[in-house]
Short mmCIF file of C-alpha atoms in Angstrom, two decimals:
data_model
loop_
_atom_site.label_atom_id
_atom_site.label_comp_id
_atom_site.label_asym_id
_atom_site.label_seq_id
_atom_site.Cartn_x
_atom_site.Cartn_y
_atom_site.Cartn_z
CA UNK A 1 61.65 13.42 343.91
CA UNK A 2 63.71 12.21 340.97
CA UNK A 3 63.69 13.87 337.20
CA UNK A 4 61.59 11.22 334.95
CA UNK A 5 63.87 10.49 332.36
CA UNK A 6 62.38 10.95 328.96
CA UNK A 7 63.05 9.40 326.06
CA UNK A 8 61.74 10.47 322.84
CA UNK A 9 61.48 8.38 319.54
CA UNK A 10 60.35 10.22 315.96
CA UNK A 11 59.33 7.00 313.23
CA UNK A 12 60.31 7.25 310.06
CA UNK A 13 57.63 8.74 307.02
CA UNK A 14 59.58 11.07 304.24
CA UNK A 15 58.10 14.57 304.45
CA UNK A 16 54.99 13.49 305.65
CA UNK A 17 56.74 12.28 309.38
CA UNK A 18 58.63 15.55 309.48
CA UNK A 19 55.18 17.81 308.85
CA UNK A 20 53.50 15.17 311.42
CA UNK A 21 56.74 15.58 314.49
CA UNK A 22 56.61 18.97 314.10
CA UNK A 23 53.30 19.59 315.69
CA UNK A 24 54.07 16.58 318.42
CA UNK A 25 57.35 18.63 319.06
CA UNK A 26 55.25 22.05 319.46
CA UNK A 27 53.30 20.50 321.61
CA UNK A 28 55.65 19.15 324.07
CA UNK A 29 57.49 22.27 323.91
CA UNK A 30 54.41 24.30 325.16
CA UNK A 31 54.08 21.27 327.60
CA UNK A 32 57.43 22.01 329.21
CA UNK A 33 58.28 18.32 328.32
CA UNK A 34 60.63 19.14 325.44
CA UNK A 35 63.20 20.91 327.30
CA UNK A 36 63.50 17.53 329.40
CA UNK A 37 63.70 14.83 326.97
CA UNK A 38 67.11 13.15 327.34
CA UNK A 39 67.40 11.29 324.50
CA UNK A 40 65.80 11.40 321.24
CA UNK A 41 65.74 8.28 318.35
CA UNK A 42 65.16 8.73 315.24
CA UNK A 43 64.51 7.31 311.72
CA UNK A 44 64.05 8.60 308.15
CA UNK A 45 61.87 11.73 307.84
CA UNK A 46 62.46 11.53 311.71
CA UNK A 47 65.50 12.18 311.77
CA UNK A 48 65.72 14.79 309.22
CA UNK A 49 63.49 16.37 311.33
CA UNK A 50 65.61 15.36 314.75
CA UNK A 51 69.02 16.39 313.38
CA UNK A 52 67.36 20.22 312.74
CA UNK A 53 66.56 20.37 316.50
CA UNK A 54 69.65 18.91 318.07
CA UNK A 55 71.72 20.59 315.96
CA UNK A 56 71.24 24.11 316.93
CA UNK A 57 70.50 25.57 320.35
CA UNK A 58 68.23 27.78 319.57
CA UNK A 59 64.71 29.45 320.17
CA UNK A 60 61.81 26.98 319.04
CA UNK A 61 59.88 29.16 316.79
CA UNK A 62 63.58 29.50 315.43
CA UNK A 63 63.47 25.74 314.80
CA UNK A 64 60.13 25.67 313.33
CA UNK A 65 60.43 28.37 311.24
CA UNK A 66 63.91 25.92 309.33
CA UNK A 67 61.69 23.13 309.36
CA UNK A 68 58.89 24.55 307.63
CA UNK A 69 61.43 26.31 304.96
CA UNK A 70 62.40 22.54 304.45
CA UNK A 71 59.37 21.50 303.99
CA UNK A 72 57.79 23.83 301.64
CA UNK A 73 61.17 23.54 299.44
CA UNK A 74 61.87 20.08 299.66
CA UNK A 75 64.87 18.05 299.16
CA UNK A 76 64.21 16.83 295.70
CA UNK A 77 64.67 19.91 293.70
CA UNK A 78 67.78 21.10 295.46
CA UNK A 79 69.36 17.76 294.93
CA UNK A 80 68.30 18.39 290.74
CA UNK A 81 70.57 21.86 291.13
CA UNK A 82 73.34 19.80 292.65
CA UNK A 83 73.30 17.48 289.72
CA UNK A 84 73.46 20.20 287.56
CA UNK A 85 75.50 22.87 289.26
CA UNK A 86 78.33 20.65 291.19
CA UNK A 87 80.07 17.26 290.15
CA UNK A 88 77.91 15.09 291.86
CA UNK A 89 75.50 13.88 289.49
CA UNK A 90 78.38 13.65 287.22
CA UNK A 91 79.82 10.74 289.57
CA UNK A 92 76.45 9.63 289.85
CA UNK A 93 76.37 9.00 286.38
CA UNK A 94 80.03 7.84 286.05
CA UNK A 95 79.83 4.95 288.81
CA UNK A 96 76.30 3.59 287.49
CA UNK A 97 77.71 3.55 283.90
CA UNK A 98 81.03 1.51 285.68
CA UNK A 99 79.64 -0.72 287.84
CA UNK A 100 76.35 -1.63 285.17
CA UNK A 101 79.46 -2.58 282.97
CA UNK A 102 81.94 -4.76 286.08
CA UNK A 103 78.32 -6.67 286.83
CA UNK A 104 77.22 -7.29 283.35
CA UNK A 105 80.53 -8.88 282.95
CA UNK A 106 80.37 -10.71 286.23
CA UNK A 107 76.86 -12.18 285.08
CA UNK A 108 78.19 -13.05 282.10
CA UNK A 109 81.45 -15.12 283.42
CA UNK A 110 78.98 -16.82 286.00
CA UNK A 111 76.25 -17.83 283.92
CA UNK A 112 78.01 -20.80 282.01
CA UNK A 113 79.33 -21.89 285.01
CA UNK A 114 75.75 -21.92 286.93
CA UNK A 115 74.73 -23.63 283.95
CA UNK A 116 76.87 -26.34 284.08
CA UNK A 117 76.45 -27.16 287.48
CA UNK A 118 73.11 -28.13 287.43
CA UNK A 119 73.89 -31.36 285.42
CA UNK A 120 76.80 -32.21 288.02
CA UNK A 121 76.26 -33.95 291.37
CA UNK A 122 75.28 -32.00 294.21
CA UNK A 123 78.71 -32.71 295.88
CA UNK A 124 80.64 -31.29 292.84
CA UNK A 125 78.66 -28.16 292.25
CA UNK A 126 80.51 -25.91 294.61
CA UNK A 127 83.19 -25.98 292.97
CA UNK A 128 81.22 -24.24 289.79
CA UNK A 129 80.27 -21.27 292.08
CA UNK A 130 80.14 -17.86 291.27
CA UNK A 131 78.14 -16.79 294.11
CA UNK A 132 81.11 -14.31 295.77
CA UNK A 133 81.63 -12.97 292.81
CA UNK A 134 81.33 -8.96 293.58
CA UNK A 135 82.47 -5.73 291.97
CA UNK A 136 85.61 -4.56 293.17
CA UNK A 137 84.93 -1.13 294.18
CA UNK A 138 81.72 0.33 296.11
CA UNK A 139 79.16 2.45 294.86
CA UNK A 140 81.00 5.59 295.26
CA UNK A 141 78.45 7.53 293.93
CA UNK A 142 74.74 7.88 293.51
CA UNK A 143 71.50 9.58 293.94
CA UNK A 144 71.59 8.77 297.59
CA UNK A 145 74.94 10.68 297.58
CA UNK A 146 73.65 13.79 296.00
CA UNK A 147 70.69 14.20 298.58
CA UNK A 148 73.86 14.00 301.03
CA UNK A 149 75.40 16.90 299.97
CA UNK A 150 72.15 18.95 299.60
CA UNK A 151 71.63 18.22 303.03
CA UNK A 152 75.36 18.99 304.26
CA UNK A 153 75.58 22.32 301.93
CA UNK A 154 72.28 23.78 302.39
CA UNK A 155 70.82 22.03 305.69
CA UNK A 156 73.23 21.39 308.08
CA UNK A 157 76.17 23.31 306.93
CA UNK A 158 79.43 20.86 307.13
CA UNK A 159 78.18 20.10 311.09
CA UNK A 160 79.85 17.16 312.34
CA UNK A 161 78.20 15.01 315.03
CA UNK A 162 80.93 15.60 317.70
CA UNK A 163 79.87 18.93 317.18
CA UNK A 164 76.08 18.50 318.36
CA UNK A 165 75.56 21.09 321.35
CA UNK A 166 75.81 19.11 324.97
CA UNK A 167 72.59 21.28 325.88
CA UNK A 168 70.49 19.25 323.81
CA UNK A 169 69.21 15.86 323.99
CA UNK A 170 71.52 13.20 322.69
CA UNK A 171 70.30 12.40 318.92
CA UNK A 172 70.49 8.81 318.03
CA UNK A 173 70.20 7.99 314.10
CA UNK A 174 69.17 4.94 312.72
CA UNK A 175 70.20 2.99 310.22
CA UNK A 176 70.37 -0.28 309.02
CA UNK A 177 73.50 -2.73 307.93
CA UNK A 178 71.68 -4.92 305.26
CA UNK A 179 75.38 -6.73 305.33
CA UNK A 180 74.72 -8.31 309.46
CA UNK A 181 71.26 -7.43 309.13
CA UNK A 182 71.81 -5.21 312.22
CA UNK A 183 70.84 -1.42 313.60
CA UNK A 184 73.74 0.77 312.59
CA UNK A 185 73.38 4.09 315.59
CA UNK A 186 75.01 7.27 314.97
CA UNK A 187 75.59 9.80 318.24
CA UNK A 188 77.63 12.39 319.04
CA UNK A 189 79.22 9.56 322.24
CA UNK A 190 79.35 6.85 319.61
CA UNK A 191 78.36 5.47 316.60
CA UNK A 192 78.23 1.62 314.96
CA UNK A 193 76.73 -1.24 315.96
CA UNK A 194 77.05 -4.41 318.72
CA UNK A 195 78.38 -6.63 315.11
CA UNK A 196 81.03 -4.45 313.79
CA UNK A 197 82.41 -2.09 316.66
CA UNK A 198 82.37 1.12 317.54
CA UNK A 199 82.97 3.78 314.43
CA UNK A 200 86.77 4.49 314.66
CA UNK A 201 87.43 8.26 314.52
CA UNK A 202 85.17 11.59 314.84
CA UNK A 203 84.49 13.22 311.18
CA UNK A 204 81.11 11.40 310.47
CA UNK A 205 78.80 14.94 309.44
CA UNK A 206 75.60 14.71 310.58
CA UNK A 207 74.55 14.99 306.94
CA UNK A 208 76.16 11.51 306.38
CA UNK A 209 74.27 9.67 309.37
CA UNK A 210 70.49 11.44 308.38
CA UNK A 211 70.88 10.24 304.61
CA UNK A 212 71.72 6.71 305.66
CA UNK A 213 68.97 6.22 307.91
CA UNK A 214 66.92 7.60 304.80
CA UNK A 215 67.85 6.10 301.83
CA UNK A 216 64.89 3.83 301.44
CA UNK A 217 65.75 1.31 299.41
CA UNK A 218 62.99 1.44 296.73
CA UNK A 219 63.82 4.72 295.72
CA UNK A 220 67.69 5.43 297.00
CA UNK A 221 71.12 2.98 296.68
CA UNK A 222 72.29 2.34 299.93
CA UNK A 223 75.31 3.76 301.42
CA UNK A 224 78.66 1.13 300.13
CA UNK A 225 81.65 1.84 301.96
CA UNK A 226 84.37 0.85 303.97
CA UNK A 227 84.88 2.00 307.19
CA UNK A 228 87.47 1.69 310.37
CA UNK A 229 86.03 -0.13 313.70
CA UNK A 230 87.45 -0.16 317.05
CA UNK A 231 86.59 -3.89 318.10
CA UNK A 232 86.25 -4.83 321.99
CA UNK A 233 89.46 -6.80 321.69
CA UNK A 234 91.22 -3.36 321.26
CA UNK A 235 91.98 -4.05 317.53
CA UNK A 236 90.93 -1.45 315.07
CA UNK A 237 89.52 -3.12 311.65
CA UNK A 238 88.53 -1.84 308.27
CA UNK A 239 84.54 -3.48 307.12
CA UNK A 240 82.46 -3.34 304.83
CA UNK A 241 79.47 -1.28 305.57
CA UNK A 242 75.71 -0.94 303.33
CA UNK A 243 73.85 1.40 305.55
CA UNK A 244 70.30 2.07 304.56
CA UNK A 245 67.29 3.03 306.03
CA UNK A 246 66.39 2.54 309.46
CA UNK A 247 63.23 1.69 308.82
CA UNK A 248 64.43 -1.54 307.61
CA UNK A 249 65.58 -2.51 311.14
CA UNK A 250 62.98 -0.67 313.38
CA UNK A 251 60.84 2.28 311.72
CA UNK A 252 59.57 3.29 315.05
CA UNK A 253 63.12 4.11 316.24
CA UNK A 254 62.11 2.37 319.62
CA UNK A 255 65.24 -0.10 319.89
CA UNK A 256 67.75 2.45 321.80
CA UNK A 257 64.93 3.23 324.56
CA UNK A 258 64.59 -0.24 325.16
CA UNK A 259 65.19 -0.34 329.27
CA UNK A 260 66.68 -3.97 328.51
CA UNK A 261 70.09 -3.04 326.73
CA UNK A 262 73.04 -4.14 327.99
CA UNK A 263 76.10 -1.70 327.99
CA UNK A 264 78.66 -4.15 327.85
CA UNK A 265 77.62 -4.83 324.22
CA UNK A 266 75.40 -2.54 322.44
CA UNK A 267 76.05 1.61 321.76
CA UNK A 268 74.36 4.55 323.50
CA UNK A 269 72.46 2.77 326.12
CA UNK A 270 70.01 5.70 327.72
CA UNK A 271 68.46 4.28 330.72
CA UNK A 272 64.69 6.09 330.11
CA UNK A 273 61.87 5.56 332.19
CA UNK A 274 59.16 7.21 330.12
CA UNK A 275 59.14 7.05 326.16
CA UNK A 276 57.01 9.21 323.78
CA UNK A 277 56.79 7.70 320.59
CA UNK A 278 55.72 9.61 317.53
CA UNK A 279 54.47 7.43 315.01
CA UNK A 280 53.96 8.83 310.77
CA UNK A 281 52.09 5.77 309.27
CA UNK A 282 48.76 4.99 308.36
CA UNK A 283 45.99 3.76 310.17
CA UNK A 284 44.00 0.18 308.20
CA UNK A 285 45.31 0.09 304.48
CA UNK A 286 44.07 -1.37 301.64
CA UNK A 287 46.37 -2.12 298.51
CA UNK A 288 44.16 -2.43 295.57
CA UNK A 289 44.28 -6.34 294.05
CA UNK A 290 47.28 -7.03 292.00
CA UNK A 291 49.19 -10.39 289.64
CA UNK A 292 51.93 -8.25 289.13
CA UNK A 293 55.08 -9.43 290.88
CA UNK A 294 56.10 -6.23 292.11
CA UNK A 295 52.99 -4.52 293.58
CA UNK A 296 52.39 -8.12 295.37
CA UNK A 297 56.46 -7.98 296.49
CA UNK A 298 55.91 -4.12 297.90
CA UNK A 299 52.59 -5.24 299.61
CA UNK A 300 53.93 -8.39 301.37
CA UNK A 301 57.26 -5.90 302.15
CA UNK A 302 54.76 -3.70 303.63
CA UNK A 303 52.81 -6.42 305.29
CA UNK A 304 56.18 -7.25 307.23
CA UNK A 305 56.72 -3.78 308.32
CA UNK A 306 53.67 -3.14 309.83
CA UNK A 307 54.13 -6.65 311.86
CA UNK A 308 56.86 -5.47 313.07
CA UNK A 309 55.92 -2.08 314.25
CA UNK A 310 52.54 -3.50 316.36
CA UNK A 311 55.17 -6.13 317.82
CA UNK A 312 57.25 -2.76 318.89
CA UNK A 313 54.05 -1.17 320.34
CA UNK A 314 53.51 -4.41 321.88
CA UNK A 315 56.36 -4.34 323.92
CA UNK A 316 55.80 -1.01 325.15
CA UNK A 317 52.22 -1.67 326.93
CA UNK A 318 54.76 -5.39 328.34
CA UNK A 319 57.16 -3.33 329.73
CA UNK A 320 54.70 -0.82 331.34
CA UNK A 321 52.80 -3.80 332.69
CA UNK A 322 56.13 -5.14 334.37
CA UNK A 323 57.25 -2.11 335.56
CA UNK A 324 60.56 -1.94 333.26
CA UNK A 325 59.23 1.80 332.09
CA UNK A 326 56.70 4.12 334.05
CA UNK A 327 54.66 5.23 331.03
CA UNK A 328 54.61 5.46 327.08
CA UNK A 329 52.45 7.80 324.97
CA UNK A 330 52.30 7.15 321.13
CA UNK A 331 50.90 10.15 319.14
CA UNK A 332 50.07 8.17 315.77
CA UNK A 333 49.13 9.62 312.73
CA UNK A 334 47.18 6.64 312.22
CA UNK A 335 45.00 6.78 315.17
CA UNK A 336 41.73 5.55 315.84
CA UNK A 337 40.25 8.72 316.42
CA UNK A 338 37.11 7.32 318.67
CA UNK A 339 39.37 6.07 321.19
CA UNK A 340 40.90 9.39 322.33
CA UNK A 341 39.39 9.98 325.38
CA UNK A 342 39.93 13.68 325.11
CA UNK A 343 39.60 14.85 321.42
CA UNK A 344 39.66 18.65 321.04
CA UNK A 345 36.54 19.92 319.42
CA UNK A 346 38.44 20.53 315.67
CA UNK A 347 40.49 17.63 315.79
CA UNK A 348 42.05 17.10 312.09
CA UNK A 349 40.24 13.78 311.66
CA UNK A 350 42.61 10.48 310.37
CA UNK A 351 40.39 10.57 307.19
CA UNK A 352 41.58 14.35 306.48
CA UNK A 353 45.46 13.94 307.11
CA UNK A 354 45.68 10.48 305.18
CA UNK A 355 47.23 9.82 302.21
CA UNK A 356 50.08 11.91 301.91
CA UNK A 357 52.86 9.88 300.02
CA UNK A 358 56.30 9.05 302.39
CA UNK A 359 59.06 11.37 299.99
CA UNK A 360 60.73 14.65 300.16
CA UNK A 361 59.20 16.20 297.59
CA UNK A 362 58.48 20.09 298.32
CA UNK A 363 55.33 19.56 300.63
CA UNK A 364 52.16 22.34 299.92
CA UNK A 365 51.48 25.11 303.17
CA UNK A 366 47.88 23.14 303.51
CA UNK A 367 49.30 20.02 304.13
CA UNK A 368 52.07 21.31 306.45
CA UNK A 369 48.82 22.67 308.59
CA UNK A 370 47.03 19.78 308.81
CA UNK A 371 49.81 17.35 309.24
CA UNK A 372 51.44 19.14 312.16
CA UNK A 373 48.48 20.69 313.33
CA UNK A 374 47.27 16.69 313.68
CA UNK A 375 50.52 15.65 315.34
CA UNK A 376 49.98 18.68 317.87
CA UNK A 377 46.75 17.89 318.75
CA UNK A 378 47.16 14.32 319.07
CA UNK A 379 50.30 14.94 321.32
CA UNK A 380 47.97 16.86 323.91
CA UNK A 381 44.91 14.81 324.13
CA UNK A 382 47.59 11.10 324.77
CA UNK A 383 49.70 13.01 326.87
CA UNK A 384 46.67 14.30 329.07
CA UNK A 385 45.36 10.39 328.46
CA UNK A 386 48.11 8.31 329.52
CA UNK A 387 50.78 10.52 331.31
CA UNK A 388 48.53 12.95 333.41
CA UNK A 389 51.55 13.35 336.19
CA UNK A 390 54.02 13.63 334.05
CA UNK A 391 54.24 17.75 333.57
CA UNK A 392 53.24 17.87 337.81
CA UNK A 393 56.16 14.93 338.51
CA UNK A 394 58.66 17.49 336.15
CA UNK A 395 57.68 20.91 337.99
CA UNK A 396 57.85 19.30 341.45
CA UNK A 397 61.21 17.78 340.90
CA UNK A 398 62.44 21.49 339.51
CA UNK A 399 60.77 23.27 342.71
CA UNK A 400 62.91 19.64 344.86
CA UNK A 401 66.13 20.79 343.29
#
């Protein structure tokens, strides 16, 4: 009998998703389905989370015990001591303060021009713009910069992603390119995306790929840089990258499990039969009645998001239905907690683990509980709901081979 192959995805969610894939983790570790997930995608707090287990080869109370340390310290006050201890926030400050000053000017050369071309004809009014107008130099530095180094001093200790141990699953990050509008993957095989190439050379840290799939853009400047591409024509290129968050492109991390990729044009095609998707968000929201422009921007942001997630879910139960994938369970944070068909007896209820806020901030031991302790039991009862053969199917294949 042939080894399912398992892919696992961890969504995106700050703090909150990493508290919440901890528990799904210790659950399919105790399952015996950890040790034979092939692949695992990841987003955001997932793959802060993802990058801890694939980095190190080790024991997984070992693993919990560094993920709960992260949690209970958070990111936010290490990356305050960086600002004040290393150069870093003095960059910070530095590039802000230059490139507040290049765009100021650049809004201010434009304007009279804009101006004036509203009172020309249409077919003139090219000519009068200003549109490509840009700031010569990236954003070199920035808060989104500083939470890198925390997280490559203190987290993951210089590791490189050619350096991820073969003996674990291969960790794809995701980001997003807000220049193609495309997923931006980072693996220790390969990293970039089906619009730019394949990421020339092998120093990326794995520091470097978690913060860009995290920076979410409300709150952190995407990553601005320039970076060599091998193209497929055998040319090697220099572009212009902005990686942010992945869960700008797909929060769910779902796209590299897809069954449907083709290998002559996108990265780290995986070839899974059976996906386990860890969801972090919230059940049914409702944002309180607003006229201000930004609360009703943020909701109708959010609005899209969530779209696009259910259309992600909805492809899973298509591709089950057609036979593309053998099974799917989705342990979601958010679930309706009447439709488990086999609720333990003191299930952490969706009412009691809602409302903690997607951020790094350090996280309080009671929430850690009930987050994880949510995300564990949730992992049991789908598992035992919707893949019943699956731990049989794995120990018959090991007693096959």
């Amino acid at each position: 009998m042939s080894k399912p192959v398992i892919g696992l995805s961890l969504s995106g969610g700050g703090s909150r998703a990493i508290a919440f894939h901890l528990g799904c983790l210790r659950a399919l570790h105790d399952l015996g389905i950890l040790d034979e997930v092939r692949v695992i995608s990841t987003v955001s707090g997932g793959s802060v989370i993802g990058a801890l287990y694939a980095a190190n080869d080790e024991p997984f109370p070992v693993f919990e015990t560094k993920v709960r340390s992260l949690l209970s310290s958070g990111l936010v006050r290490p990356a305050l001591r960086k600002v004040f201890t290393t150069t870093e926030g003095l960059r910070a400050i530095y590039c802000a303060t230059l490139l507040g000053v290049i765009n100021l000017a650049i809004l201010a050369i434009a304007t009279g021009p804009r101006l004036l071309s509203l009172i020309l004809p249409p077919t003139a009014r090219t000519r009068w713009s200003f549109d490509k107008l840009r700031a010569p130099l990236p954003r070199f530095a920035s808060r989104t910069t500083i939470l890198r180094r925390v997280l490559d001093e203190d987290v993951f200790h210089g590791l490189k992603l050619r350096e991820l141990p073969a003996t674990r699953p291969l960790l794809i990050i995701n980001a997003a390119d807000l220049r193609t509008g495309s997923a931006f993957y980072f693996s220790r095989e390969k990293s970039g995306s089906w619009r730019l190439g394949e990421l020339a050379g092998s120093q990326t840290t794995l520091a470097h790929a978690v913060i860009a799939s995290a920076a979410y853009p409300l709150f952190l400047p995407a990553l601005d840089e320039r970076l060599a591409f091998n193209k497929p024509d055998g040319s090697r290129r220099e572009e212009h990258v902005t990686l942010t968050d992945g869960g700008a492109y797909d929060n769910l991390g779902l796209a590299p499990l897809w069954p449907d990729r083709d290998s002559s044009v996108s990265l780290n095609v995986s070839g899974v039969d059976t996906i386990i998707c860890c969801r972090a968000g919230y059940g049914l929201r409702f944002d309180p009645p607003s006229q201000f422009f930004m609360a009703r921007l943020t909701s109708t942001f959010t609005c899209i998001f969530d779209r696009a997630q259910n259309a992600a879910v909805k492809r899973l139960f298509d591709l089950k239905s057609s036979g593309q994938i053998k099974r799917f369970a989705m342990p979601f944070l958010g679930q309706d907690d009447s439709r488990l068909a086999f609720p333990p007896s003191d299930l952490v209820s969706r009412d009691d683990a809602h409302g903690y806020p997607t951020e790094f901030s350090a996280m309080p031991d009671e929430w850690i509980e009930k987050l994880s302790k949510r995300g564990e039991q949730l992992t049991y009862a789908l598992i035992a709901e919707h893949m019943p053969d699956l731990v049989s199917e794995l120990r018959q294949s090991e007693s096959c081979s």
